[in-house]
């Protein structure tokens, strides 16, 4: 299906990612329906998006008229049937649980028209694991947005062996239409590209720290000064939540069984102590 045939978009799941992805779609001019099981999640989404768009107006990133038009195109519902009726593209952003996503994909397959593209925003689940629960594996792919989607300008568009070139091309053009840089991954790989690079850096940083080559603060300093990264690996762990990396690592270790994929000891200690980073006031650094 070509991009010009995409008129209606549905986003499933209205959490941290889903509500902002839906806003991007409506700002991009698409009739957008967002669905969540929880009315509360939808209410919160509406409130947060109002605040966000008002800030954009203050910063002159958007006009009041554009904001009103975008909200007029954005519809919220707890009914999956209503949300996806006649949708041309569905972006799934529900909880990161394989069985839940499989159920959603299987339901979607029976509800949407034949031409509809089904995308998942999952960070760790490759689309082929969901495509097998549909009758349209050529129209299934990952569209991996970054947090927060209203700020981060990158979407990893990931093809499985069965995703058609046309589907990938349409997804890339769709990213362009919503003001995001879509980048193609021609094969599936766990963690995709950005998170794998991030993973590699933090793994090496933890090794250097744990082996006593340098203090974590100095490793952060070198990363910023010498490599011009805006933030060091330990600061980043604190920002995104030390537990998030830990559980991601645990999942990888469970999949591969390879001891080198096990979370680092120092990370495990922090998770056990409840020092998870900025959100708990203490992680690698003290924020109290
Ligand atoms: N948070 C991140 O930094 C980030 C970044 C990139 C990708 N992702 C991916 O985005 C997806 C969502 O993550 P999130 O952080 O927004 O999660 P979240 O927990 O904030 O939101 C998930 C939402 O899905 C809803 N939900 C659960 N089951 C549902 C169902 N069957 N139908 C409809 N709604 C359902 C929940 O009520 C909740 O509102 C995950 O797959 C995650 O891997 C997250």
Tab-separated table of C-alpha atoms and ligand atoms in Angstrom:
chain	number	residue	atom	x	y	z
A	1	UNK	CA	0.000	0.000	0.000
A	2	UNK	CA	1.320	3.433	-0.927
A	3	UNK	CA	1.546	6.332	1.499
A	4	UNK	CA	-1.186	8.242	-0.347
A	5	UNK	CA	-3.617	5.498	0.615
A	6	UNK	CA	-3.021	6.060	4.336
A	7	UNK	CA	-5.784	8.238	5.753
A	8	UNK	CA	-6.723	6.705	9.058
A	9	UNK	CA	-4.249	5.590	11.726
A	10	UNK	CA	-4.952	3.702	14.956
A	11	UNK	CA	-2.565	3.588	17.914
A	12	UNK	CA	-3.149	0.794	20.422
A	13	UNK	CA	-2.032	1.521	23.983
A	14	UNK	CA	-2.003	5.024	25.418
A	15	UNK	CA	0.936	4.815	27.834
A	16	UNK	CA	4.236	6.734	27.792
A	17	UNK	CA	4.767	6.005	24.109
A	18	UNK	CA	1.334	5.495	22.561
A	19	UNK	CA	-0.263	8.830	23.387
A	20	UNK	CA	2.665	10.803	21.998
A	21	UNK	CA	2.894	8.666	18.861
A	22	UNK	CA	-0.820	9.294	18.295
A	23	UNK	CA	-0.299	13.051	18.712
A	24	UNK	CA	2.498	12.968	16.128
A	25	UNK	CA	0.144	11.223	13.704
A	26	UNK	CA	-2.660	13.740	14.181
A	27	UNK	CA	-0.191	16.656	13.952
A	28	UNK	CA	0.964	15.082	10.691
A	29	UNK	CA	-2.574	15.442	9.321
A	30	UNK	CA	-3.836	11.885	9.815
A	31	UNK	CA	-7.211	11.012	11.286
A	32	UNK	CA	-5.985	9.221	14.415
A	33	UNK	CA	-7.730	6.922	16.855
A	34	UNK	CA	-6.065	5.873	20.080
A	35	UNK	CA	-7.288	2.915	22.093
A	36	UNK	CA	-6.450	1.712	25.593
A	37	UNK	CA	-8.142	-0.817	27.877
A	38	UNK	CA	-8.071	1.763	30.670
A	39	UNK	CA	-10.203	4.914	30.467
A	40	UNK	CA	-7.794	6.420	33.034
A	41	UNK	CA	-4.857	6.037	30.658
A	42	UNK	CA	-6.828	7.897	27.971
A	43	UNK	CA	-7.811	10.680	30.381
A	44	UNK	CA	-4.196	11.085	31.466
A	45	UNK	CA	-3.081	11.100	27.847
A	46	UNK	CA	-5.523	13.892	26.993
A	47	UNK	CA	-4.343	15.965	29.959
A	48	UNK	CA	-0.644	15.473	29.204
A	49	UNK	CA	-1.052	16.209	25.516
A	50	UNK	CA	-2.970	19.422	26.269
A	51	UNK	CA	-0.083	20.537	28.522
A	52	UNK	CA	2.512	19.525	25.962
A	53	UNK	CA	0.811	21.341	23.076
A	54	UNK	CA	0.298	24.464	25.205
A	55	UNK	CA	4.055	24.508	25.841
A	56	UNK	CA	4.612	24.197	22.095
A	57	UNK	CA	2.326	27.206	21.557
A	58	UNK	CA	4.330	29.226	24.105
A	59	UNK	CA	7.547	28.245	22.325
A	60	UNK	CA	5.888	29.124	18.980
A	61	UNK	CA	6.437	25.593	17.671
A	62	UNK	CA	2.746	25.375	16.771
A	63	UNK	CA	-0.200	27.786	16.412
A	64	UNK	CA	-3.417	27.612	18.426
A	65	UNK	CA	-5.278	26.773	15.189
A	66	UNK	CA	-2.913	23.885	14.359
A	67	UNK	CA	-3.319	22.558	17.878
A	68	UNK	CA	-7.129	22.664	17.661
A	69	UNK	CA	-7.050	20.990	14.255
A	70	UNK	CA	-4.776	18.237	15.559
A	71	UNK	CA	-7.010	17.587	18.567
A	72	UNK	CA	-10.065	17.517	16.291
A	73	UNK	CA	-8.383	14.674	14.354
A	74	UNK	CA	-7.463	12.762	17.536
A	75	UNK	CA	-10.097	10.384	18.902
A	76	UNK	CA	-9.851	8.290	22.056
A	77	UNK	CA	-11.707	5.101	22.883
A	78	UNK	CA	-11.559	1.936	24.945
A	79	UNK	CA	-13.117	-0.031	22.076
A	80	UNK	CA	-10.609	-1.779	19.824
A	81	UNK	CA	-13.276	-2.349	17.152
A	82	UNK	CA	-14.105	1.367	16.982
A	83	UNK	CA	-10.473	2.453	16.986
A	84	UNK	CA	-9.329	0.266	14.108
A	85	UNK	CA	-12.435	0.295	11.900
A	86	UNK	CA	-11.155	1.138	8.382
A	87	UNK	CA	-7.673	1.983	9.697
A	88	UNK	CA	-4.944	1.926	7.032
A	89	UNK	CA	-2.085	1.757	9.527
A	90	UNK	CA	-2.132	0.438	13.091
A	91	UNK	CA	0.750	1.150	15.477
A	92	UNK	CA	0.687	-1.105	18.536
A	93	UNK	CA	2.220	0.335	21.733
A	94	UNK	CA	0.778	-1.865	24.505
A	95	UNK	CA	2.773	-3.328	27.421
A	96	UNK	CA	5.991	-5.153	26.591
A	97	UNK	CA	4.568	-8.662	26.984
A	98	UNK	CA	4.715	-11.107	24.117
A	99	UNK	CA	1.464	-12.919	24.923
A	100	UNK	CA	-0.476	-9.632	25.200
A	101	UNK	CA	0.943	-8.343	21.918
A	102	UNK	CA	0.202	-11.646	20.164
A	103	UNK	CA	-3.400	-11.466	21.270
A	104	UNK	CA	-3.662	-7.866	20.077
A	105	UNK	CA	-2.170	-8.726	16.668
A	106	UNK	CA	-4.431	-11.709	16.227
A	107	UNK	CA	-7.501	-9.584	17.041
A	108	UNK	CA	-6.320	-6.751	14.804
A	109	UNK	CA	-5.868	-9.122	11.888
A	110	UNK	CA	-9.546	-10.032	12.053
A	111	UNK	CA	-10.751	-6.461	12.475
A	112	UNK	CA	-8.845	-4.351	9.936
A	113	UNK	CA	-9.138	-4.305	6.133
A	114	UNK	CA	-6.863	-6.534	4.067
A	115	UNK	CA	-4.552	-3.706	2.940
A	116	UNK	CA	-3.828	-2.439	6.484
A	117	UNK	CA	-0.239	-2.325	7.759
A	118	UNK	CA	0.294	-3.546	11.327
A	119	UNK	CA	3.315	-2.053	13.104
A	120	UNK	CA	4.657	-2.700	16.593
A	121	UNK	CA	6.542	-0.125	18.627
A	122	UNK	CA	8.157	-2.844	20.759
A	123	UNK	CA	11.759	-2.228	21.847
A	124	UNK	CA	12.650	-5.902	22.134
A	125	UNK	CA	10.085	-8.034	20.307
A	126	UNK	CA	10.837	-8.509	16.624
A	127	UNK	CA	7.805	-8.285	14.357
A	128	UNK	CA	8.030	-11.850	12.992
A	129	UNK	CA	7.054	-13.090	16.478
A	130	UNK	CA	3.762	-11.214	16.062
A	131	UNK	CA	3.317	-11.614	12.305
A	132	UNK	CA	2.854	-15.373	12.727
A	133	UNK	CA	-0.386	-14.586	14.554
A	134	UNK	CA	-1.756	-12.784	11.489
A	135	UNK	CA	-2.582	-13.685	7.915
A	136	UNK	CA	-0.520	-10.757	6.532
A	137	UNK	CA	3.183	-11.153	7.471
A	138	UNK	CA	4.156	-9.061	4.431
A	139	UNK	CA	2.310	-6.098	5.990
A	140	UNK	CA	3.771	-6.401	9.488
A	141	UNK	CA	6.897	-4.575	10.723
A	142	UNK	CA	8.469	-2.756	13.680
A	143	UNK	CA	8.215	1.017	13.876
A	144	UNK	CA	10.403	1.672	16.909
A	145	UNK	CA	9.964	5.223	18.192
A	146	UNK	CA	12.195	6.635	20.928
A	147	UNK	CA	11.106	8.104	24.245
A	148	UNK	CA	9.665	10.713	24.294
A	149	UNK	CA	8.286	10.478	20.735
A	150	UNK	CA	7.237	14.148	20.638
A	151	UNK	CA	10.911	15.069	21.141
A	152	UNK	CA	13.048	12.282	19.693
A	153	UNK	CA	13.483	12.432	15.937
A	154	UNK	CA	14.155	8.804	15.024
A	155	UNK	CA	12.123	5.719	14.162
A	156	UNK	CA	13.768	2.361	13.450
A	157	UNK	CA	11.715	0.697	10.713
A	158	UNK	CA	12.503	-3.016	10.923
A	159	UNK	CA	11.708	-5.597	8.253
A	160	UNK	CA	11.369	-9.310	8.899
A	161	UNK	CA	12.155	-11.807	6.135
A	162	UNK	CA	8.497	-11.625	5.182
A	163	UNK	CA	7.885	-7.865	5.343
A	164	UNK	CA	7.426	-6.538	1.809
A	165	UNK	CA	9.612	-3.727	0.466
A	166	UNK	CA	6.456	-1.770	-0.297
A	167	UNK	CA	5.327	-1.981	3.353
A	168	UNK	CA	8.739	-0.783	4.590
A	169	UNK	CA	8.791	2.038	2.040
A	170	UNK	CA	5.322	3.205	3.074
A	171	UNK	CA	6.345	3.153	6.756
A	172	UNK	CA	9.449	5.227	5.978
A	173	UNK	CA	7.372	7.761	4.036
A	174	UNK	CA	4.851	7.824	6.868
A	175	UNK	CA	7.659	8.733	9.317
A	176	UNK	CA	8.596	11.579	7.009
A	177	UNK	CA	4.970	12.806	6.952
A	178	UNK	CA	4.857	12.951	10.762
A	179	UNK	CA	8.186	14.782	10.958
A	180	UNK	CA	10.320	11.878	12.096
A	181	UNK	CA	13.444	10.412	10.533
A	182	UNK	CA	12.687	6.811	9.662
A	183	UNK	CA	15.705	4.542	9.278
A	184	UNK	CA	15.485	1.110	7.675
A	185	UNK	CA	16.776	-2.115	9.242
A	186	UNK	CA	16.650	-4.760	6.541
A	187	UNK	CA	16.906	-7.699	8.967
A	188	UNK	CA	15.616	-8.336	12.453
A	189	UNK	CA	18.046	-8.297	15.361
A	190	UNK	CA	17.407	-8.210	19.128
A	191	UNK	CA	17.600	-4.603	20.406
A	192	UNK	CA	17.739	-3.159	16.862
A	193	UNK	CA	20.546	-0.607	16.338
A	194	UNK	CA	20.356	2.292	18.795
A	195	UNK	CA	19.788	0.178	21.895
A	196	UNK	CA	22.491	-2.307	20.859
A	197	UNK	CA	25.008	0.534	20.560
A	198	UNK	CA	23.867	1.929	23.885
A	199	UNK	CA	24.098	-1.525	25.412
A	200	UNK	CA	27.645	-2.017	24.131
A	201	UNK	CA	28.795	1.304	25.563
A	202	UNK	CA	27.248	0.776	28.986
A	203	UNK	CA	28.532	-2.805	29.140
A	204	UNK	CA	32.087	-1.675	28.439
A	205	UNK	CA	31.757	1.240	30.881
A	206	UNK	CA	30.604	-1.175	33.613
A	207	UNK	CA	33.497	-3.559	32.867
A	208	UNK	CA	36.059	-0.736	33.136
A	209	UNK	CA	34.504	0.444	36.395
A	210	UNK	CA	34.148	-2.992	37.981
A	211	UNK	CA	37.742	-3.926	37.079
A	212	UNK	CA	38.936	-0.736	38.766
A	213	UNK	CA	40.383	1.034	35.705
A	214	UNK	CA	38.616	4.302	36.553
A	215	UNK	CA	35.902	5.708	38.759
A	216	UNK	CA	32.435	5.840	37.157
A	217	UNK	CA	32.439	9.652	37.356
A	218	UNK	CA	35.663	9.757	35.361
A	219	UNK	CA	34.336	7.309	32.785
A	220	UNK	CA	31.362	9.669	32.333
A	221	UNK	CA	33.746	12.615	32.071
A	222	UNK	CA	35.887	10.962	29.376
A	223	UNK	CA	32.772	9.961	27.396
A	224	UNK	CA	31.578	13.577	27.395
A	225	UNK	CA	34.903	15.335	26.871
A	226	UNK	CA	36.659	12.973	24.479
A	227	UNK	CA	33.732	11.497	22.581
A	228	UNK	CA	31.451	14.530	22.799
A	229	UNK	CA	28.512	12.468	24.051
A	230	UNK	CA	26.025	14.816	25.748
A	231	UNK	CA	25.759	12.480	28.742
A	232	UNK	CA	27.937	9.722	30.219
A	233	UNK	CA	26.867	6.039	30.382
A	234	UNK	CA	26.366	6.099	34.176
A	235	UNK	CA	24.400	9.350	34.046
A	236	UNK	CA	22.275	7.815	31.312
A	237	UNK	CA	21.595	4.689	33.391
A	238	UNK	CA	20.393	6.970	36.202
A	239	UNK	CA	18.192	8.912	33.797
A	240	UNK	CA	16.495	5.961	32.125
A	241	UNK	CA	16.275	3.860	35.310
A	242	UNK	CA	18.920	1.310	36.338
A	243	UNK	CA	16.150	-1.311	36.628
A	244	UNK	CA	15.115	-0.789	32.985
A	245	UNK	CA	18.573	-1.793	31.744
A	246	UNK	CA	18.751	-4.601	34.306
A	247	UNK	CA	15.489	-6.237	33.214
A	248	UNK	CA	16.360	-5.765	29.536
A	249	UNK	CA	19.654	-7.530	30.223
A	250	UNK	CA	17.915	-10.311	32.151
A	251	UNK	CA	15.555	-10.887	29.229
A	252	UNK	CA	18.476	-11.117	26.806
A	253	UNK	CA	20.305	-13.504	29.150
A	254	UNK	CA	17.193	-15.695	29.408
A	255	UNK	CA	16.998	-15.788	25.589
A	256	UNK	CA	20.673	-16.524	24.910
A	257	UNK	CA	21.765	-18.309	28.111
A	258	UNK	CA	25.156	-16.697	27.482
A	259	UNK	CA	26.834	-15.640	30.788
A	260	UNK	CA	28.310	-12.581	29.074
A	261	UNK	CA	24.745	-11.284	28.621
A	262	UNK	CA	24.126	-11.373	32.405
A	263	UNK	CA	23.581	-7.978	34.089
A	264	UNK	CA	26.722	-6.522	35.706
A	265	UNK	CA	27.183	-7.187	39.445
A	266	UNK	CA	27.254	-3.473	40.336
A	267	UNK	CA	23.953	-2.961	38.484
A	268	UNK	CA	22.352	-5.937	40.212
A	269	UNK	CA	23.437	-4.574	43.607
A	270	UNK	CA	21.844	-1.202	42.879
A	271	UNK	CA	18.565	-2.785	41.760
A	272	UNK	CA	18.464	-4.976	44.888
A	273	UNK	CA	19.106	-1.901	47.068
A	274	UNK	CA	16.329	0.031	45.276
A	275	UNK	CA	18.781	2.671	44.042
A	276	UNK	CA	17.332	2.935	40.561
A	277	UNK	CA	18.569	6.362	39.496
A	278	UNK	CA	16.898	9.761	39.339
A	279	UNK	CA	13.428	8.356	39.957
A	280	UNK	CA	14.426	7.060	43.418
A	281	UNK	CA	16.749	9.981	44.227
A	282	UNK	CA	19.826	7.777	44.151
A	283	UNK	CA	21.568	5.581	41.614
A	284	UNK	CA	25.152	6.022	40.496
A	285	UNK	CA	24.821	9.628	41.614
A	286	UNK	CA	22.977	11.127	44.572
A	287	UNK	CA	20.085	13.445	43.642
A	288	UNK	CA	18.718	14.046	47.125
B	1	LIG	N1	9.022	3.626	27.383
B	1	LIG	C1	10.016	3.642	26.505
B	1	LIG	O1	11.071	4.279	26.709
B	1	LIG	C2	9.863	2.941	25.181
B	1	LIG	C3	10.653	3.336	24.094
B	1	LIG	C4	10.468	2.704	22.855
B	1	LIG	C5	9.533	1.687	22.727
B	1	LIG	N2	8.793	1.299	23.818
B	1	LIG	C6	7.804	0.240	23.621
B	1	LIG	O2	6.506	0.821	23.600
B	1	LIG	C7	5.549	-0.100	24.114
B	1	LIG	C8	4.752	0.576	25.201
B	1	LIG	O3	5.616	1.029	26.189
B	1	LIG	P1	5.198	2.178	27.219
B	1	LIG	O4	6.461	2.588	27.903
B	1	LIG	O5	4.342	3.185	26.528
B	1	LIG	O6	4.302	1.313	28.225
B	1	LIG	P2	3.228	1.833	29.297
B	1	LIG	O7	3.181	0.790	30.326
B	1	LIG	O8	3.479	3.254	29.669
B	1	LIG	O9	1.832	1.808	28.469
B	1	LIG	C9	1.234	0.659	28.008
B	1	LIG	C10	-0.254	0.931	27.850
B	1	LIG	O10	-0.844	-0.180	27.188
B	1	LIG	C11	-2.126	-0.392	27.756
B	1	LIG	N3	-2.522	-1.761	27.446
B	1	LIG	C12	-2.100	-2.924	28.009
B	1	LIG	N4	-2.661	-3.977	27.387
B	1	LIG	C13	-3.452	-3.475	26.420
B	1	LIG	C14	-4.296	-4.061	25.431
B	1	LIG	N5	-4.419	-5.378	25.321
B	1	LIG	N6	-4.964	-3.237	24.596
B	1	LIG	C15	-4.836	-1.888	24.704
B	1	LIG	N7	-4.059	-1.284	25.610
B	1	LIG	C16	-3.378	-2.071	26.455
B	1	LIG	C17	-1.964	-0.095	29.238
B	1	LIG	O11	-3.213	0.197	29.842
B	1	LIG	C18	-1.015	1.109	29.187
B	1	LIG	O12	-1.730	2.323	29.162
B	1	LIG	C19	6.357	-1.318	24.584
B	1	LIG	O13	6.286	-2.309	23.600
B	1	LIG	C20	7.775	-0.797	24.728
B	1	LIG	O14	8.755	-1.776	24.464
B	1	LIG	C21	8.922	1.914	25.036
